[in-house]
Structures are given as structure tokens and as C-alpha cells.
């Protein structure tokens, strides 16, 4: 994350609180290239004390490769952090029972609407809707100039919740919701109500969609709070419409949010300054968490007020750029079921297979059923290899 989106102010506050320490913040962009640079730096012995991990695949890889210090004793001994030991709503990543990473942010998903286009189309802002209604809404919002939706939310995740890739010692890709997810996405792209996947891949929109949303290339945007920072800066990101919020659609009566506890902070076990690193980690999680609201990061510990969240995440003039009532309803007042994964066996290999097969499917080059069968084959083999080696 850019330093100006919160980290610089956290560092500044930490150095004021602990003048004996000096912190240098280096940004590694959270994409394939940035994660490779970070992994290479960690493995090459670069002087890194504390770092962040965002994807479960990277989390599994780094923790399993000895790149994460054991924080169990430090967490256990601190009453402020006891929530990280809760296994009912996991906020920490455990590797063989050892705490290796702590989630610094709560990231509920929601669907953003362009209020100008919504009102022009005469579409109601949903407070509860199904995946079929999401698709129908995308059709109604599709015009000659604007595609109805960026993409379809993760149908299987909404239906199945955490650890949805796993079923005992095998994968769970035989569940019909996985094929349903691929098929709805393919159908929406073909009918023109979702963004062409050729464009998504060619323009790297799978990582960054904000400019296309603000440019009104598409309407419905399933996303998370971290993208709100692009929506209240008229100089860098000009636009002439307000943004409103709807919850993710439900699937077959199931309403897992799809979001999770995330933005995991980890300590490099090779760091010669582990005590100082821990002080920084603890500060980020507790009294230093407020500045990160500017980057769309809701603190895991919930140690902020609604008013702080409102102005921190929506800028100094929230009413100018957002439908604040829908933000309160969907983000502040709701208690979404966050689906944080705790099983990560074979996760990097499964992640790659899911992406490859989804790309083929949404490019129109493969039937959804065949794509999911290939994912299942790769996933079963990856899980079996992982089980044998553990």
C-alpha cells in the first residue's frame, strides 16, 4: 500500500511513541511481481523485520518455508491480543499450532453502485438480493456505453464459507457451486452483462479496477474497503457521481460474505531486532490502527468508532462522494459472516489451477464442467502431496 494511504502516519505515530526506534517503510505492490520481489528479498537475506501478506497462497508459502517467526508466546502473554487465539472466528494463521501471522484488517465484501447510472436505469438499490437478481440487475444496467457488472461474486464462497476448497482429505470441487460460479461468469460475459475477460487480462483489471469503474466502463463492482480510497480524491480520480453500497448477493439461501480477516502481518525470523519488530506489530494492531482507515483498512480489533470509520474511509466530505446511509447499513451496522480460511494444504497449486481454468472458461475456450474437473484433479493431487509431506 502507498505510504500516503496510512502506513506513513502509522510509522510517524510509532516513532513518536517509541523514539528509540526508526522505521523504514518500503512498499511491495500486492501483485504477482511485487510478491515475487518480496519473496526473493526474504529468501536472499535482505534486512526486513516486518512484512505483510495478503493472499492465502503467499501466506501458506511463506509460513511453510520458514519465513515467519513464531509469535505464539507473545500473543498468549498479551491480554489485548487474546482474540487472535480464537479459533471460532480465526484472525491468526496457525502453522502446526504455532501463530505465524496476525490479521491487521477486517475486509467485508460489498457491491458498489454508480448512483447516477442506477437512477437513470430505474433500478432499486438492493438491501438483500440473490445471485440471480444480481445477474438480472447487471442486464438492466448494461447500455451501449456501460457494461452492467465487472464480474460475478464468488458463488461457491458465498454458499460454502471458509475452507470451501476442502472436504476432509480431498478437495471439495465436486460441489456443484464451483461449476455454477464458472458458468454464471461465462454466461454473463457472453451476454454482455459482465466485462470481457480478454480485456480484464490484457489490461490487468483483475488487480486494479478502480479507473474502469470511475470511467463508467462497468457499473456493479464487487469489491472490499481497500478500494474506497480511490473514490474520494477528485484530483487523482475525478468523477461526477456518488457511490452507494449493497451487500453481496446470497446463493441458495446461504450468505457467507466472501470477505475475511486479512492483511496479515508477519515477523522475519532472521531479524536481529525481533523485540523491536514485535513492538511495531503490536502498535499497528492497537493504538496505531486508526491511520489505516484512510487506506480502507478496518482494524481487526475494532478499536475505532463509527465516526472515525466514516471520515477515515470516506474522506473529509463523505456526503459528497458516497451514499452514507447505505455505507452505514452495509459496512457499519451489518455483522457479515467473514470466511477466513484456516486450511491451506496445497493452496498455491490450487490457486494457480483455479485461475488458469477460470481464465480458459471465461475466455470462452473451455466448458465450465471440464474446467472444474481439471481443478479438482490438480487440487486432489496437491492435497495428497501436502498430506504425505506433513
PDB file of N, CA and C in Angstrom, residues 43-140:
ATOM      1  N   UNK A  43      14.095 -14.470   1.075  1.00  0.00           N
ATOM      2  CA  UNK A  43      14.951 -15.642   0.924  1.00  0.00           C
ATOM      3  C   UNK A  43      16.415 -15.256   0.742  1.00  0.00           C
ATOM      4  N   UNK A  44      16.644 -14.056   0.219  1.00  0.00           N
ATOM      5  CA  UNK A  44      18.013 -13.609  -0.028  1.00  0.00           C
ATOM      6  C   UNK A  44      18.659 -12.917   1.150  1.00  0.00           C
ATOM      7  N   UNK A  45      17.936 -12.816   2.267  1.00  0.00           N
ATOM      8  CA  UNK A  45      18.538 -12.242   3.456  1.00  0.00           C
ATOM      9  C   UNK A  45      18.536 -10.735   3.527  1.00  0.00           C
ATOM     10  N   UNK A  46      17.695 -10.084   2.724  1.00  0.00           N
ATOM     11  CA  UNK A  46      17.578  -8.626   2.804  1.00  0.00           C
ATOM     12  C   UNK A  46      17.078  -8.244   4.199  1.00  0.00           C
ATOM     13  N   UNK A  47      17.528  -7.091   4.698  1.00  0.00           N
ATOM     14  CA  UNK A  47      17.212  -6.647   6.057  1.00  0.00           C
ATOM     15  C   UNK A  47      15.747  -6.226   6.153  1.00  0.00           C
ATOM     16  N   UNK A  48      14.870  -7.212   6.351  1.00  0.00           N
ATOM     17  CA  UNK A  48      13.434  -6.984   6.524  1.00  0.00           C
ATOM     18  C   UNK A  48      13.044  -7.546   7.877  1.00  0.00           C
ATOM     19  N   UNK A  49      12.405  -6.723   8.699  1.00  0.00           N
ATOM     20  CA  UNK A  49      11.997  -7.162  10.035  1.00  0.00           C
ATOM     21  C   UNK A  49      10.529  -7.563  10.079  1.00  0.00           C
ATOM     22  N   UNK A  50       9.675  -6.749   9.465  1.00  0.00           N
ATOM     23  CA  UNK A  50       8.235  -6.962   9.479  1.00  0.00           C
ATOM     24  C   UNK A  50       7.720  -6.830   8.053  1.00  0.00           C
ATOM     25  N   UNK A  51       6.791  -7.694   7.649  1.00  0.00           N
ATOM     26  CA  UNK A  51       6.221  -7.582   6.307  1.00  0.00           C
ATOM     27  C   UNK A  51       4.773  -8.037   6.333  1.00  0.00           C
ATOM     28  N   UNK A  52       4.067  -7.727   5.245  1.00  0.00           N
ATOM     29  CA  UNK A  52       2.649  -8.061   5.145  1.00  0.00           C
ATOM     30  C   UNK A  52       2.402  -9.082   4.042  1.00  0.00           C
ATOM     31  N   UNK A  53       1.392  -9.912   4.275  1.00  0.00           N
ATOM     32  CA  UNK A  53       0.970 -10.908   3.292  1.00  0.00           C
ATOM     33  C   UNK A  53      -0.543 -10.819   3.131  1.00  0.00           C
ATOM     34  N   UNK A  54      -1.013 -10.851   1.881  1.00  0.00           N
ATOM     35  CA  UNK A  54      -2.433 -10.632   1.608  1.00  0.00           C
ATOM     36  C   UNK A  54      -3.152 -11.875   1.086  1.00  0.00           C
ATOM     37  N   UNK A  55      -2.513 -12.663   0.263  1.00  0.00           N
ATOM     38  CA  UNK A  55      -3.208 -13.813  -0.315  1.00  0.00           C
ATOM     39  C   UNK A  55      -2.924 -15.072   0.496  1.00  0.00           C
ATOM     40  N   UNK A  56      -3.934 -15.967   0.622  1.00  0.00           N
ATOM     41  CA  UNK A  56      -3.703 -17.236   1.321  1.00  0.00           C
ATOM     42  C   UNK A  56      -2.579 -18.058   0.702  1.00  0.00           C
ATOM     43  N   UNK A  57      -2.428 -17.984  -0.619  1.00  0.00           N
ATOM     44  CA  UNK A  57      -1.368 -18.757  -1.266  1.00  0.00           C
ATOM     45  C   UNK A  57       0.003 -18.299  -0.781  1.00  0.00           C
ATOM     46  N   UNK A  58       0.223 -16.988  -0.721  1.00  0.00           N
ATOM     47  CA  UNK A  58       1.501 -16.466  -0.231  1.00  0.00           C
ATOM     48  C   UNK A  58       1.675 -16.745   1.253  1.00  0.00           C
ATOM     49  N   UNK A  59       0.578 -16.696   1.993  1.00  0.00           N
ATOM     50  CA  UNK A  59       0.631 -16.977   3.427  1.00  0.00           C
ATOM     51  C   UNK A  59       1.108 -18.403   3.668  1.00  0.00           C
ATOM     52  N   UNK A  60       0.524 -19.347   2.953  1.00  0.00           N
ATOM     53  CA  UNK A  60       0.917 -20.746   3.104  1.00  0.00           C
ATOM     54  C   UNK A  60       2.366 -20.956   2.699  1.00  0.00           C
ATOM     55  N   UNK A  61       2.762 -20.327   1.604  1.00  0.00           N
ATOM     56  CA  UNK A  61       4.120 -20.494   1.098  1.00  0.00           C
ATOM     57  C   UNK A  61       5.154 -19.933   2.070  1.00  0.00           C
ATOM     58  N   UNK A  62       4.935 -18.734   2.571  1.00  0.00           N
ATOM     59  CA  UNK A  62       5.910 -18.087   3.452  1.00  0.00           C
ATOM     60  C   UNK A  62       5.992 -18.762   4.811  1.00  0.00           C
ATOM     61  N   UNK A  63       4.834 -19.088   5.379  1.00  0.00           N
ATOM     62  CA  UNK A  63       4.850 -19.759   6.675  1.00  0.00           C
ATOM     63  C   UNK A  63       5.477 -21.140   6.557  1.00  0.00           C
ATOM     64  N   UNK A  64       5.168 -21.850   5.455  1.00  0.00           N
ATOM     65  CA  UNK A  64       5.704 -23.189   5.276  1.00  0.00           C
ATOM     66  C   UNK A  64       7.155 -23.235   4.873  1.00  0.00           C
ATOM     67  N   UNK A  65       7.713 -22.085   4.465  1.00  0.00           N
ATOM     68  CA  UNK A  65       9.113 -22.025   4.029  1.00  0.00           C
ATOM     69  C   UNK A  65      10.038 -21.470   5.104  1.00  0.00           C
ATOM     70  N   UNK A  66       9.535 -21.357   6.321  1.00  0.00           N
ATOM     71  CA  UNK A  66      10.378 -20.864   7.402  1.00  0.00           C
ATOM     72  C   UNK A  66      10.647 -19.375   7.360  1.00  0.00           C
ATOM     73  N   UNK A  67       9.745 -18.610   6.712  1.00  0.00           N
ATOM     74  CA  UNK A  67       9.951 -17.171   6.574  1.00  0.00           C
ATOM     75  C   UNK A  67       9.121 -16.361   7.571  1.00  0.00           C
ATOM     76  N   UNK A  68       8.489 -17.041   8.527  1.00  0.00           N
ATOM     77  CA  UNK A  68       7.644 -16.361   9.503  1.00  0.00           C
ATOM     78  C   UNK A  68       8.021 -16.809  10.918  1.00  0.00           C
ATOM     79  N   UNK A  69       8.278 -15.838  11.788  1.00  0.00           N
ATOM     80  CA  UNK A  69       8.636 -16.137  13.175  1.00  0.00           C
ATOM     81  C   UNK A  69       7.427 -16.654  13.946  1.00  0.00           C
ATOM     82  N   UNK A  70       7.667 -17.466  14.950  1.00  0.00           N
ATOM     83  CA  UNK A  70       6.623 -17.980  15.831  1.00  0.00           C
ATOM     84  C   UNK A  70       6.253 -16.886  16.839  1.00  0.00           C
ATOM     85  N   UNK A  71       5.010 -16.420  16.783  1.00  0.00           N
ATOM     86  CA  UNK A  71       4.548 -15.337  17.654  1.00  0.00           C
ATOM     87  C   UNK A  71       3.642 -15.841  18.776  1.00  0.00           C
ATOM     88  N   UNK A  72       3.551 -17.144  18.936  1.00  0.00           N
ATOM     89  CA  UNK A  72       2.583 -17.732  19.857  1.00  0.00           C
ATOM     90  C   UNK A  72       2.747 -17.208  21.274  1.00  0.00           C
ATOM     91  N   UNK A  73       3.945 -17.253  21.825  1.00  0.00           N
ATOM     92  CA  UNK A  73       4.155 -16.841  23.207  1.00  0.00           C
ATOM     93  C   UNK A  73       3.834 -15.361  23.404  1.00  0.00           C
ATOM     94  N   UNK A  74       4.222 -14.532  22.462  1.00  0.00           N
ATOM     95  CA  UNK A  74       3.973 -13.098  22.594  1.00  0.00           C
ATOM     96  C   UNK A  74       2.476 -12.791  22.567  1.00  0.00           C
ATOM     97  N   UNK A  75       1.733 -13.478  21.702  1.00  0.00           N
ATOM     98  CA  UNK A  75       0.295 -13.268  21.647  1.00  0.00           C
ATOM     99  C   UNK A  75      -0.368 -13.784  22.921  1.00  0.00           C
ATOM    100  N   UNK A  76       0.040 -14.950  23.368  1.00  0.00           N
ATOM    101  CA  UNK A  76      -0.567 -15.566  24.542  1.00  0.00           C
ATOM    102  C   UNK A  76      -0.378 -14.701  25.789  1.00  0.00           C
ATOM    103  N   UNK A  77       0.749 -14.032  25.885  1.00  0.00           N
ATOM    104  CA  UNK A  77       1.069 -13.255  27.083  1.00  0.00           C
ATOM    105  C   UNK A  77       0.470 -11.849  27.086  1.00  0.00           C
ATOM    106  N   UNK A  78      -0.201 -11.469  26.036  1.00  0.00           N
ATOM    107  CA  UNK A  78      -0.739 -10.104  25.940  1.00  0.00           C
ATOM    108  C   UNK A  78      -2.260 -10.133  25.952  1.00  0.00           C
ATOM    109  N   UNK A  79      -2.913  -9.644  27.028  1.00  0.00           N
ATOM    110  CA  UNK A  79      -4.381  -9.693  27.125  1.00  0.00           C
ATOM    111  C   UNK A  79      -5.085  -8.944  25.988  1.00  0.00           C
ATOM    112  N   UNK A  80      -4.466  -7.892  25.455  1.00  0.00           N
ATOM    113  CA  UNK A  80      -5.091  -7.133  24.369  1.00  0.00           C
ATOM    114  C   UNK A  80      -5.251  -7.969  23.105  1.00  0.00           C
ATOM    115  N   UNK A  81      -4.429  -8.995  22.976  1.00  0.00           N
ATOM    116  CA  UNK A  81      -4.380  -9.757  21.734  1.00  0.00           C
ATOM    117  C   UNK A  81      -4.995 -11.150  21.853  1.00  0.00           C
ATOM    118  N   UNK A  82      -5.704 -11.412  22.943  1.00  0.00           N
ATOM    119  CA  UNK A  82      -6.232 -12.757  23.157  1.00  0.00           C
ATOM    120  C   UNK A  82      -7.227 -13.182  22.072  1.00  0.00           C
ATOM    121  N   UNK A  83      -7.852 -12.193  21.390  1.00  0.00           N
ATOM    122  CA  UNK A  83      -8.806 -12.518  20.334  1.00  0.00           C
ATOM    123  C   UNK A  83      -8.131 -13.290  19.204  1.00  0.00           C
ATOM    124  N   UNK A  84      -6.823 -13.144  19.055  1.00  0.00           N
ATOM    125  CA  UNK A  84      -6.112 -13.851  17.989  1.00  0.00           C
ATOM    126  C   UNK A  84      -5.965 -15.345  18.278  1.00  0.00           C
ATOM    127  N   UNK A  85      -6.327 -15.761  19.473  1.00  0.00           N
ATOM    128  CA  UNK A  85      -6.287 -17.178  19.809  1.00  0.00           C
ATOM    129  C   UNK A  85      -7.645 -17.846  19.612  1.00  0.00           C
ATOM    130  N   UNK A  86      -8.645 -17.062  19.215  1.00  0.00           N
ATOM    131  CA  UNK A  86      -9.997 -17.572  18.996  1.00  0.00           C
ATOM    132  C   UNK A  86     -10.033 -18.364  17.689  1.00  0.00           C
ATOM    133  N   UNK A  87     -10.408 -19.613  17.782  1.00  0.00           N
ATOM    134  CA  UNK A  87     -10.458 -20.466  16.587  1.00  0.00           C
ATOM    135  C   UNK A  87     -11.840 -20.484  15.933  1.00  0.00           C
ATOM    136  N   UNK A  88     -12.875 -19.936  16.617  1.00  0.00           N
ATOM    137  CA  UNK A  88     -14.208 -19.892  16.023  1.00  0.00           C
ATOM    138  C   UNK A  88     -14.277 -18.860  14.902  1.00  0.00           C
ATOM    139  N   UNK A  89     -13.640 -17.701  15.115  1.00  0.00           N
ATOM    140  CA  UNK A  89     -13.510 -16.684  14.073  1.00  0.00           C
ATOM    141  C   UNK A  89     -12.026 -16.366  13.924  1.00  0.00           C
ATOM    142  N   UNK A  90     -11.318 -17.171  13.150  1.00  0.00           N
ATOM    143  CA  UNK A  90      -9.854 -17.050  13.096  1.00  0.00           C
ATOM    144  C   UNK A  90      -9.383 -15.687  12.590  1.00  0.00           C
ATOM    145  N   UNK A  91      -8.464 -15.105  13.341  1.00  0.00           N
ATOM    146  CA  UNK A  91      -7.829 -13.851  12.948  1.00  0.00           C
ATOM    147  C   UNK A  91      -6.309 -14.011  12.879  1.00  0.00           C
ATOM    148  N   UNK A  92      -5.856 -15.218  13.137  1.00  0.00           N
ATOM    149  CA  UNK A  92      -4.421 -15.520  13.057  1.00  0.00           C
ATOM    150  C   UNK A  92      -4.229 -16.739  12.175  1.00  0.00           C
ATOM    151  N   UNK A  93      -3.044 -16.830  11.558  1.00  0.00           N
ATOM    152  CA  UNK A  93      -2.716 -18.027  10.790  1.00  0.00           C
ATOM    153  C   UNK A  93      -1.811 -18.904  11.628  1.00  0.00           C
ATOM    154  N   UNK A  94      -2.278 -20.151  11.849  1.00  0.00           N
ATOM    155  CA  UNK A  94      -1.517 -21.110  12.639  1.00  0.00           C
ATOM    156  C   UNK A  94      -0.875 -22.136  11.714  1.00  0.00           C
ATOM    157  N   UNK A  95       0.399 -22.361  11.929  1.00  0.00           N
ATOM    158  CA  UNK A  95       1.145 -23.373  11.195  1.00  0.00           C
ATOM    159  C   UNK A  95       1.603 -24.419  12.197  1.00  0.00           C
ATOM    160  N   UNK A  96       0.989 -25.615  12.128  1.00  0.00           N
ATOM    161  CA  UNK A  96       1.267 -26.669  13.112  1.00  0.00           C
ATOM    162  C   UNK A  96       1.064 -26.175  14.537  1.00  0.00           C
ATOM    163  N   UNK A  97      -0.019 -25.420  14.729  1.00  0.00           N
ATOM    164  CA  UNK A  97      -0.375 -24.933  16.058  1.00  0.00           C
ATOM    165  C   UNK A  97       0.369 -23.699  16.514  1.00  0.00           C
ATOM    166  N   UNK A  98       1.268 -23.184  15.705  1.00  0.00           N
ATOM    167  CA  UNK A  98       2.055 -22.009  16.059  1.00  0.00           C
ATOM    168  C   UNK A  98       1.531 -20.783  15.317  1.00  0.00           C
ATOM    169  N   UNK A  99       1.384 -19.666  16.033  1.00  0.00           N
ATOM    170  CA  UNK A  99       0.906 -18.426  15.429  1.00  0.00           C
ATOM    171  C   UNK A  99       2.018 -17.830  14.574  1.00  0.00           C
ATOM    172  N   UNK A 100       1.777 -17.753  13.276  1.00  0.00           N
ATOM    173  CA  UNK A 100       2.794 -17.248  12.361  1.00  0.00           C
ATOM    174  C   UNK A 100       2.418 -15.906  11.714  1.00  0.00           C
ATOM    175  N   UNK A 101       1.152 -15.523  11.794  1.00  0.00           N
ATOM    176  CA  UNK A 101       0.724 -14.278  11.159  1.00  0.00           C
ATOM    177  C   UNK A 101      -0.545 -13.780  11.847  1.00  0.00           C
ATOM    178  N   UNK A 102      -0.693 -12.451  11.924  1.00  0.00           N
ATOM    179  CA  UNK A 102      -1.843 -11.840  12.589  1.00  0.00           C
ATOM    180  C   UNK A 102      -2.556 -10.919  11.596  1.00  0.00           C
ATOM    181  N   UNK A 103      -3.865 -11.099  11.474  1.00  0.00           N
ATOM    182  CA  UNK A 103      -4.638 -10.252  10.569  1.00  0.00           C
ATOM    183  C   UNK A 103      -4.754  -8.853  11.160  1.00  0.00           C
ATOM    184  N   UNK A 104      -4.397  -7.851  10.381  1.00  0.00           N
ATOM    185  CA  UNK A 104      -4.490  -6.474  10.846  1.00  0.00           C
ATOM    186  C   UNK A 104      -5.785  -5.802  10.395  1.00  0.00           C
ATOM    187  N   UNK A 105      -6.524  -6.421   9.489  1.00  0.00           N
ATOM    188  CA  UNK A 105      -7.713  -5.766   8.932  1.00  0.00           C
ATOM    189  C   UNK A 105      -8.862  -6.750   8.769  1.00  0.00           C
ATOM    190  N   UNK A 106     -10.057  -6.204   8.890  1.00  0.00           N
ATOM    191  CA  UNK A 106     -11.294  -6.931   8.607  1.00  0.00           C
ATOM    192  C   UNK A 106     -11.805  -6.415   7.272  1.00  0.00           C
ATOM    193  N   UNK A 107     -11.990  -7.323   6.306  1.00  0.00           N
ATOM    194  CA  UNK A 107     -12.322  -6.907   4.952  1.00  0.00           C
ATOM    195  C   UNK A 107     -13.638  -7.523   4.476  1.00  0.00           C
ATOM    196  N   UNK A 108     -14.763  -6.945   4.873  1.00  0.00           N
ATOM    197  CA  UNK A 108     -16.039  -7.424   4.326  1.00  0.00           C
ATOM    198  C   UNK A 108     -16.181  -7.012   2.875  1.00  0.00           C
ATOM    199  N   UNK A 109     -16.795  -7.859   2.073  1.00  0.00           N
ATOM    200  CA  UNK A 109     -17.069  -7.529   0.683  1.00  0.00           C
ATOM    201  C   UNK A 109     -18.414  -6.806   0.588  1.00  0.00           C
ATOM    202  N   UNK A 110     -18.577  -6.048  -0.478  1.00  0.00           N
ATOM    203  CA  UNK A 110     -19.848  -5.419  -0.798  1.00  0.00           C
ATOM    204  C   UNK A 110     -19.878  -5.175  -2.302  1.00  0.00           C
ATOM    205  N   UNK A 111     -21.004  -4.698  -2.796  1.00  0.00           N
ATOM    206  CA  UNK A 111     -21.144  -4.367  -4.208  1.00  0.00           C
ATOM    207  C   UNK A 111     -21.389  -2.867  -4.313  1.00  0.00           C
ATOM    208  N   UNK A 112     -20.555  -2.177  -5.099  1.00  0.00           N
ATOM    209  CA  UNK A 112     -20.693  -0.740  -5.275  1.00  0.00           C
ATOM    210  C   UNK A 112     -21.550  -0.431  -6.502  1.00  0.00           C
ATOM    211  N   UNK A 113     -22.385   0.605  -6.358  1.00  0.00           N
ATOM    212  CA  UNK A 113     -23.232   1.093  -7.434  1.00  0.00           C
ATOM    213  C   UNK A 113     -22.816   2.514  -7.811  1.00  0.00           C
ATOM    214  N   UNK A 114     -22.874   2.822  -9.081  1.00  0.00           N
ATOM    215  CA  UNK A 114     -22.793   4.187  -9.578  1.00  0.00           C
ATOM    216  C   UNK A 114     -24.202   4.771  -9.456  1.00  0.00           C
ATOM    217  N   UNK A 115     -24.386   5.718  -8.510  1.00  0.00           N
ATOM    218  CA  UNK A 115     -25.730   6.215  -8.230  1.00  0.00           C
ATOM    219  C   UNK A 115     -26.362   6.921  -9.432  1.00  0.00           C
ATOM    220  N   UNK A 116     -25.585   7.632 -10.192  1.00  0.00           N
ATOM    221  CA  UNK A 116     -26.120   8.335 -11.359  1.00  0.00           C
ATOM    222  C   UNK A 116     -26.701   7.342 -12.356  1.00  0.00           C
ATOM    223  N   UNK A 117     -25.929   6.295 -12.677  1.00  0.00           N
ATOM    224  CA  UNK A 117     -26.394   5.314 -13.646  1.00  0.00           C
ATOM    225  C   UNK A 117     -27.522   4.463 -13.082  1.00  0.00           C
ATOM    226  N   UNK A 118     -27.470   4.182 -11.782  1.00  0.00           N
ATOM    227  CA  UNK A 118     -28.539   3.384 -11.165  1.00  0.00           C
ATOM    228  C   UNK A 118     -29.875   4.108 -11.279  1.00  0.00           C
ATOM    229  N   UNK A 119     -29.868   5.393 -10.955  1.00  0.00           N
ATOM    230  CA  UNK A 119     -31.112   6.152 -11.005  1.00  0.00           C
ATOM    231  C   UNK A 119     -31.606   6.324 -12.441  1.00  0.00           C
ATOM    232  N   UNK A 120     -30.686   6.504 -13.378  1.00  0.00           N
ATOM    233  CA  UNK A 120     -31.085   6.610 -14.785  1.00  0.00           C
ATOM    234  C   UNK A 120     -31.755   5.326 -15.267  1.00  0.00           C
ATOM    235  N   UNK A 121     -31.274   4.181 -14.770  1.00  0.00           N
ATOM    236  CA  UNK A 121     -31.828   2.891 -15.187  1.00  0.00           C
ATOM    237  C   UNK A 121     -33.088   2.517 -14.419  1.00  0.00           C
ATOM    238  N   UNK A 122     -33.415   3.288 -13.377  1.00  0.00           N
ATOM    239  CA  UNK A 122     -34.601   2.988 -12.582  1.00  0.00           C
ATOM    240  C   UNK A 122     -34.482   1.706 -11.791  1.00  0.00           C
ATOM    241  N   UNK A 123     -33.271   1.379 -11.356  1.00  0.00           N
ATOM    242  CA  UNK A 123     -33.018   0.149 -10.595  1.00  0.00           C
ATOM    243  C   UNK A 123     -32.981   0.474  -9.100  1.00  0.00           C
ATOM    244  N   UNK A 124     -33.676  -0.311  -8.299  1.00  0.00           N
ATOM    245  CA  UNK A 124     -33.660  -0.120  -6.850  1.00  0.00           C
ATOM    246  C   UNK A 124     -32.311  -0.547  -6.271  1.00  0.00           C
ATOM    247  N   UNK A 125     -31.862   0.164  -5.242  1.00  0.00           N
ATOM    248  CA  UNK A 125     -30.651  -0.240  -4.541  1.00  0.00           C
ATOM    249  C   UNK A 125     -30.999  -1.401  -3.611  1.00  0.00           C
ATOM    250  N   UNK A 126     -30.479  -2.595  -3.864  1.00  0.00           N
ATOM    251  CA  UNK A 126     -30.884  -3.751  -3.060  1.00  0.00           C
ATOM    252  C   UNK A 126     -30.306  -3.720  -1.650  1.00  0.00           C
ATOM    253  N   UNK A 127     -31.129  -4.137  -0.703  1.00  0.00           N
ATOM    254  CA  UNK A 127     -30.655  -4.324   0.669  1.00  0.00           C
ATOM    255  C   UNK A 127     -30.461  -5.808   0.961  1.00  0.00           C
ATOM    256  N   UNK A 128     -31.041  -6.638   0.131  1.00  0.00           N
ATOM    257  CA  UNK A 128     -30.833  -8.090   0.152  1.00  0.00           C
ATOM    258  C   UNK A 128     -31.220  -8.604  -1.230  1.00  0.00           C
ATOM    259  N   UNK A 129     -30.371  -9.477  -1.801  1.00  0.00           N
ATOM    260  CA  UNK A 129     -30.667  -9.974  -3.134  1.00  0.00           C
ATOM    261  C   UNK A 129     -30.001 -11.313  -3.349  1.00  0.00           C
ATOM    262  N   UNK A 130     -30.422 -12.014  -4.380  1.00  0.00           N
ATOM    263  CA  UNK A 130     -29.871 -13.322  -4.706  1.00  0.00           C
ATOM    264  C   UNK A 130     -28.896 -13.187  -5.875  1.00  0.00           C
ATOM    265  N   UNK A 131     -28.173 -14.258  -6.153  1.00  0.00           N
ATOM    266  CA  UNK A 131     -27.229 -14.225  -7.268  1.00  0.00           C
ATOM    267  C   UNK A 131     -27.974 -14.088  -8.594  1.00  0.00           C
ATOM    268  N   UNK A 132     -29.173 -14.647  -8.707  1.00  0.00           N
ATOM    269  CA  UNK A 132     -29.966 -14.481  -9.929  1.00  0.00           C
ATOM    270  C   UNK A 132     -30.403 -13.025 -10.094  1.00  0.00           C
ATOM    271  N   UNK A 133     -30.758 -12.390  -8.996  1.00  0.00           N
ATOM    272  CA  UNK A 133     -31.150 -10.978  -9.051  1.00  0.00           C
ATOM    273  C   UNK A 133     -29.950 -10.094  -9.381  1.00  0.00           C
ATOM    274  N   UNK A 134     -28.780 -10.498  -8.919  1.00  0.00           N
ATOM    275  CA  UNK A 134     -27.565  -9.766  -9.284  1.00  0.00           C
ATOM    276  C   UNK A 134     -27.377  -9.792 -10.794  1.00  0.00           C
ATOM    277  N   UNK A 135     -27.531 -10.961 -11.390  1.00  0.00           N
ATOM    278  CA  UNK A 135     -27.356 -11.086 -12.836  1.00  0.00           C
ATOM    279  C   UNK A 135     -28.407 -10.271 -13.588  1.00  0.00           C
ATOM    280  N   UNK A 136     -29.660 -10.334 -13.131  1.00  0.00           N
ATOM    281  CA  UNK A 136     -30.718  -9.572 -13.789  1.00  0.00           C
ATOM    282  C   UNK A 136     -30.478  -8.070 -13.666  1.00  0.00           C
ATOM    283  N   UNK A 137     -29.957  -7.642 -12.504  1.00  0.00           N
ATOM    284  CA  UNK A 137     -29.649  -6.225 -12.313  1.00  0.00           C
ATOM    285  C   UNK A 137     -28.537  -5.792 -13.264  1.00  0.00           C
ATOM    286  N   UNK A 138     -27.530  -6.649 -13.422  1.00  0.00           N
ATOM    287  CA  UNK A 138     -26.438  -6.334 -14.358  1.00  0.00           C
ATOM    288  C   UNK A 138     -26.970  -6.172 -15.786  1.00  0.00           C
ATOM    289  N   UNK A 139     -27.935  -7.011 -16.179  1.00  0.00           N
ATOM    290  CA  UNK A 139     -28.532  -6.881 -17.511  1.00  0.00           C
ATOM    291  C   UNK A 139     -29.233  -5.531 -17.665  1.00  0.00           C
ATOM    292  N   UNK A 140     -29.995  -5.143 -16.628  1.00  0.00           N
ATOM    293  CA  UNK A 140     -30.745  -3.887 -16.694  1.00  0.00           C
ATOM    294  C   UNK A 140     -29.812  -2.676 -16.763  1.00  0.00           C
TER     295      UNK A 140
END
